[in-house]
Amino acid sequence: MSDLTASERARSVSRRSVLTAATVAGLGTLAGCVTGTPEDGNGTDDAGGGSDVSERDRELAAEMVETIDTDLTVTGWELPGMFVPEYTDSIGLEADVVILGSAYADVADRGFDHKAMPTAQNADGAVEFMVFIEPEWADSFLEGDWSKAEYYTRIEESVH
């Protein structure tokens, strides 16, 4: 049995309840800040903490989403520093990489410099695979140091 008096136990429970409620509210707010969909144009930056994501970066990310969505169904995206578009209707890694790499190179050519992690999902939302696209890879391709094949191969090799 506790050495606390009844009033001390009541204050303790009250404080615990307040802390629990604050935690739940904070997590709910955070969850609402870091998700986005192409429909609402809310591919968002991190939850208010020191992000270097500019409005221009969000616009370029949205443009890439529109380009990808022409061939693959984009179900949502985030830009918390790393750009994470999620899509369904994968047509296979090799074909997806051509779509994703081309769309990324287009926005990288206009100044987008966030690492990307396009994520293929099945109809149930489970991850099938994801690849990385590094800004440096797009720069090497755009500057003529890498061929299209080398650029796409580098993206394919990043699959996990």
mmCIF file of C-alpha atoms in Angstrom:
data_model
loop_
_atom_site.group_PDB
_atom_site.id
_atom_site.type_symbol
_atom_site.label_atom_id
_atom_site.label_comp_id
_atom_site.label_asym_id
_atom_site.label_seq_id
_atom_site.Cartn_x
_atom_site.Cartn_y
_atom_site.Cartn_z
ATOM 1 C CA MET A 1 0.000 0.000 0.000
ATOM 2 C CA SER A 2 1.150 3.524 -0.797
ATOM 3 C CA ASP A 3 2.270 6.000 1.864
ATOM 4 C CA LEU A 4 0.295 8.771 0.106
ATOM 5 C CA THR A 5 -2.790 10.283 1.720
ATOM 6 C CA ALA A 6 -6.090 10.200 -0.167
ATOM 7 C CA SER A 7 -5.692 13.832 -1.309
ATOM 8 C CA GLU A 8 -2.128 13.201 -2.464
ATOM 9 C CA ARG A 9 -3.309 10.151 -4.459
ATOM 10 C CA ALA A 10 -6.081 12.263 -6.029
ATOM 11 C CA ARG A 11 -3.576 14.941 -7.094
ATOM 12 C CA SER A 12 -1.244 12.262 -8.458
ATOM 13 C CA VAL A 13 -4.002 10.698 -10.561
ATOM 14 C CA SER A 14 -5.086 14.118 -11.733
ATOM 15 C CA ARG A 15 -1.587 15.064 -12.811
ATOM 16 C CA ARG A 16 -1.157 11.710 -14.569
ATOM 17 C CA SER A 17 -4.443 12.228 -16.381
ATOM 18 C CA VAL A 18 -3.398 15.677 -17.504
ATOM 19 C CA LEU A 19 -0.040 14.405 -18.756
ATOM 20 C CA THR A 20 -1.724 11.536 -20.603
ATOM 21 C CA ALA A 21 -4.228 13.878 -22.224
ATOM 22 C CA ALA A 22 -1.462 16.288 -23.236
ATOM 23 C CA THR A 23 0.546 13.456 -24.768
ATOM 24 C CA VAL A 24 -2.444 12.185 -26.740
ATOM 25 C CA ALA A 25 -3.254 15.700 -27.969
ATOM 26 C CA GLY A 26 0.359 16.304 -28.954
ATOM 27 C CA LEU A 27 0.579 13.040 -30.881
ATOM 28 C CA GLY A 28 -2.697 13.793 -32.630
ATOM 29 C CA THR A 29 -1.427 17.192 -33.654
ATOM 30 C CA LEU A 30 1.861 15.737 -34.855
ATOM 31 C CA ALA A 31 0.091 13.048 -36.876
ATOM 32 C CA GLY A 32 -2.005 15.686 -38.578
ATOM 33 C CA CYS A 33 1.034 17.792 -39.469
ATOM 34 C CA VAL A 34 3.257 15.258 -41.169
ATOM 35 C CA THR A 35 0.916 13.633 -43.648
ATOM 36 C CA GLY A 36 -0.406 14.892 -46.893
ATOM 37 C CA THR A 37 -2.248 13.820 -49.975
ATOM 38 C CA PRO A 38 -2.049 15.045 -53.507
ATOM 39 C CA GLU A 39 -5.708 15.987 -53.350
ATOM 40 C CA ASP A 40 -5.330 18.432 -50.497
ATOM 41 C CA GLY A 41 -1.958 19.737 -51.647
ATOM 42 C CA ASN A 42 -0.683 19.104 -48.161
ATOM 43 C CA GLY A 43 2.587 17.325 -48.608
ATOM 44 C CA THR A 44 3.911 18.968 -45.492
ATOM 45 C CA ASP A 45 7.167 19.773 -43.844
ATOM 46 C CA ASP A 46 8.128 18.516 -40.429
ATOM 47 C CA ALA A 47 5.807 19.287 -37.550
ATOM 48 C CA GLY A 48 6.934 22.850 -37.075
ATOM 49 C CA GLY A 49 10.432 22.148 -35.833
ATOM 50 C CA GLY A 50 13.199 23.950 -37.660
ATOM 51 C CA SER A 51 12.512 22.606 -41.128
ATOM 52 C CA ASP A 52 14.292 23.980 -44.148
ATOM 53 C CA VAL A 53 11.453 22.982 -46.483
ATOM 54 C CA SER A 54 10.485 25.999 -48.531
ATOM 55 C CA GLU A 55 7.203 26.697 -50.267
ATOM 56 C CA ARG A 56 9.048 26.251 -53.574
ATOM 57 C CA ASP A 57 10.240 22.783 -52.465
ATOM 58 C CA ARG A 58 6.650 21.826 -51.609
ATOM 59 C CA GLU A 59 5.495 23.079 -55.030
ATOM 60 C CA LEU A 60 8.179 21.064 -56.813
ATOM 61 C CA ALA A 61 7.313 17.979 -54.753
ATOM 62 C CA ALA A 62 3.652 18.433 -55.713
ATOM 63 C CA GLU A 63 4.661 18.699 -59.373
ATOM 64 C CA MET A 64 6.625 15.454 -59.103
ATOM 65 C CA VAL A 65 3.599 13.810 -57.499
ATOM 66 C CA GLU A 66 1.423 14.933 -60.421
ATOM 67 C CA THR A 67 3.936 13.553 -62.911
ATOM 68 C CA ILE A 68 4.181 10.196 -61.122
ATOM 69 C CA ASP A 69 0.389 10.042 -60.782
ATOM 70 C CA THR A 70 0.066 10.029 -64.577
ATOM 71 C CA ASP A 71 1.356 6.419 -64.647
ATOM 72 C CA LEU A 72 1.185 5.252 -61.020
ATOM 73 C CA THR A 73 -1.535 6.000 -58.478
ATOM 74 C CA VAL A 74 -0.084 8.291 -55.820
ATOM 75 C CA THR A 75 -1.939 7.740 -52.545
ATOM 76 C CA GLY A 76 -0.121 10.320 -50.442
ATOM 77 C CA TRP A 77 3.159 12.061 -49.819
ATOM 78 C CA GLU A 78 5.242 13.709 -47.136
ATOM 79 C CA LEU A 79 8.071 16.211 -47.192
ATOM 80 C CA PRO A 80 9.512 16.201 -43.677
ATOM 81 C CA GLY A 81 12.970 16.864 -45.104
ATOM 82 C CA MET A 82 12.994 13.665 -47.152
ATOM 83 C CA PHE A 83 10.394 13.453 -49.913
ATOM 84 C CA VAL A 84 8.268 10.304 -49.528
ATOM 85 C CA PRO A 85 5.667 9.746 -52.249
ATOM 86 C CA GLU A 86 3.575 6.589 -51.778
ATOM 87 C CA TYR A 87 1.995 4.924 -54.773
ATOM 88 C CA THR A 88 0.138 1.822 -55.919
ATOM 89 C CA ASP A 89 -0.224 0.155 -59.315
ATOM 90 C CA SER A 90 3.489 -0.629 -59.575
ATOM 91 C CA ILE A 91 4.388 -1.922 -63.009
ATOM 92 C CA GLY A 92 7.621 -3.431 -61.726
ATOM 93 C CA LEU A 93 10.810 -2.026 -60.291
ATOM 94 C CA GLU A 94 12.541 -1.344 -63.604
ATOM 95 C CA ALA A 95 9.547 0.433 -65.163
ATOM 96 C CA ASP A 96 8.746 2.339 -61.952
ATOM 97 C CA VAL A 97 12.341 3.605 -61.730
ATOM 98 C CA VAL A 98 12.090 5.154 -65.199
ATOM 99 C CA ILE A 99 8.938 7.037 -64.138
ATOM 100 C CA LEU A 100 10.286 8.019 -60.719
ATOM 101 C CA GLY A 101 13.812 8.884 -61.866
ATOM 102 C CA SER A 102 12.593 10.980 -64.768
ATOM 103 C CA ALA A 103 10.134 12.909 -62.591
ATOM 104 C CA TYR A 104 12.806 13.467 -59.934
ATOM 105 C CA ALA A 105 15.390 14.679 -62.475
ATOM 106 C CA ASP A 106 12.862 17.198 -63.768
ATOM 107 C CA VAL A 107 12.336 18.814 -60.359
ATOM 108 C CA ALA A 108 16.022 18.492 -59.404
ATOM 109 C CA ASP A 109 16.853 20.449 -62.545
ATOM 110 C CA ARG A 110 14.768 23.289 -61.077
ATOM 111 C CA GLY A 111 16.432 23.264 -57.661
ATOM 112 C CA PHE A 112 14.717 20.499 -55.669
ATOM 113 C CA ASP A 113 17.437 18.978 -53.485
ATOM 114 C CA HIS A 114 15.689 16.661 -51.028
ATOM 115 C CA LYS A 115 16.461 12.968 -50.956
ATOM 116 C CA ALA A 116 13.441 10.971 -52.149
ATOM 117 C CA MET A 117 12.116 7.607 -51.026
ATOM 118 C CA PRO A 118 9.304 6.612 -53.400
ATOM 119 C CA THR A 119 7.401 3.733 -51.851
ATOM 120 C CA ALA A 120 5.355 1.187 -53.805
ATOM 121 C CA GLN A 121 2.411 -0.229 -51.882
ATOM 122 C CA ASN A 122 -0.051 -2.974 -52.671
ATOM 123 C CA ALA A 123 -3.822 -2.415 -52.618
ATOM 124 C CA ASP A 124 -3.893 -3.102 -48.854
ATOM 125 C CA GLY A 125 -1.318 -0.395 -48.148
ATOM 126 C CA ALA A 126 1.516 -2.825 -47.346
ATOM 127 C CA VAL A 127 4.918 -1.795 -48.678
ATOM 128 C CA GLU A 128 6.048 -3.801 -51.711
ATOM 129 C CA PHE A 129 9.374 -2.011 -52.101
ATOM 130 C CA MET A 130 10.966 1.410 -51.880
ATOM 131 C CA VAL A 131 13.918 3.051 -53.583
ATOM 132 C CA PHE A 132 16.049 6.044 -52.791
ATOM 133 C CA ILE A 133 16.864 8.869 -55.155
ATOM 134 C CA GLU A 134 19.745 11.079 -54.086
ATOM 135 C CA PRO A 135 20.020 14.680 -55.321
ATOM 136 C CA GLU A 136 23.652 13.997 -56.257
ATOM 137 C CA TRP A 137 22.556 11.176 -58.583
ATOM 138 C CA ALA A 138 20.162 13.455 -60.444
ATOM 139 C CA ASP A 139 22.885 16.123 -60.646
ATOM 140 C CA SER A 140 25.346 13.591 -62.124
ATOM 141 C CA PHE A 141 22.744 12.611 -64.704
ATOM 142 C CA LEU A 142 21.736 16.191 -65.510
ATOM 143 C CA GLU A 143 25.360 17.345 -65.829
ATOM 144 C CA GLY A 144 26.113 14.528 -68.272
ATOM 145 C CA ASP A 145 28.443 12.608 -65.960
ATOM 146 C CA TRP A 146 26.031 9.636 -65.952
ATOM 147 C CA SER A 147 23.912 8.208 -68.725
ATOM 148 C CA LYS A 148 20.199 7.553 -68.222
ATOM 149 C CA ALA A 149 21.021 3.868 -67.792
ATOM 150 C CA GLU A 150 23.586 4.617 -65.066
ATOM 151 C CA TYR A 151 21.157 6.930 -63.262
ATOM 152 C CA TYR A 152 18.305 4.426 -63.385
ATOM 153 C CA THR A 153 20.614 1.550 -62.371
ATOM 154 C CA ARG A 154 21.762 3.479 -59.302
ATOM 155 C CA ILE A 155 18.133 3.994 -58.278
ATOM 156 C CA GLU A 156 17.281 0.317 -58.911
ATOM 157 C CA GLU A 157 20.246 -0.786 -56.772
ATOM 158 C CA SER A 158 18.888 1.203 -53.819
ATOM 159 C CA VAL A 159 15.750 -0.985 -53.614
ATOM 160 C CA HIS A 160 14.811 -2.275 -50.194
#
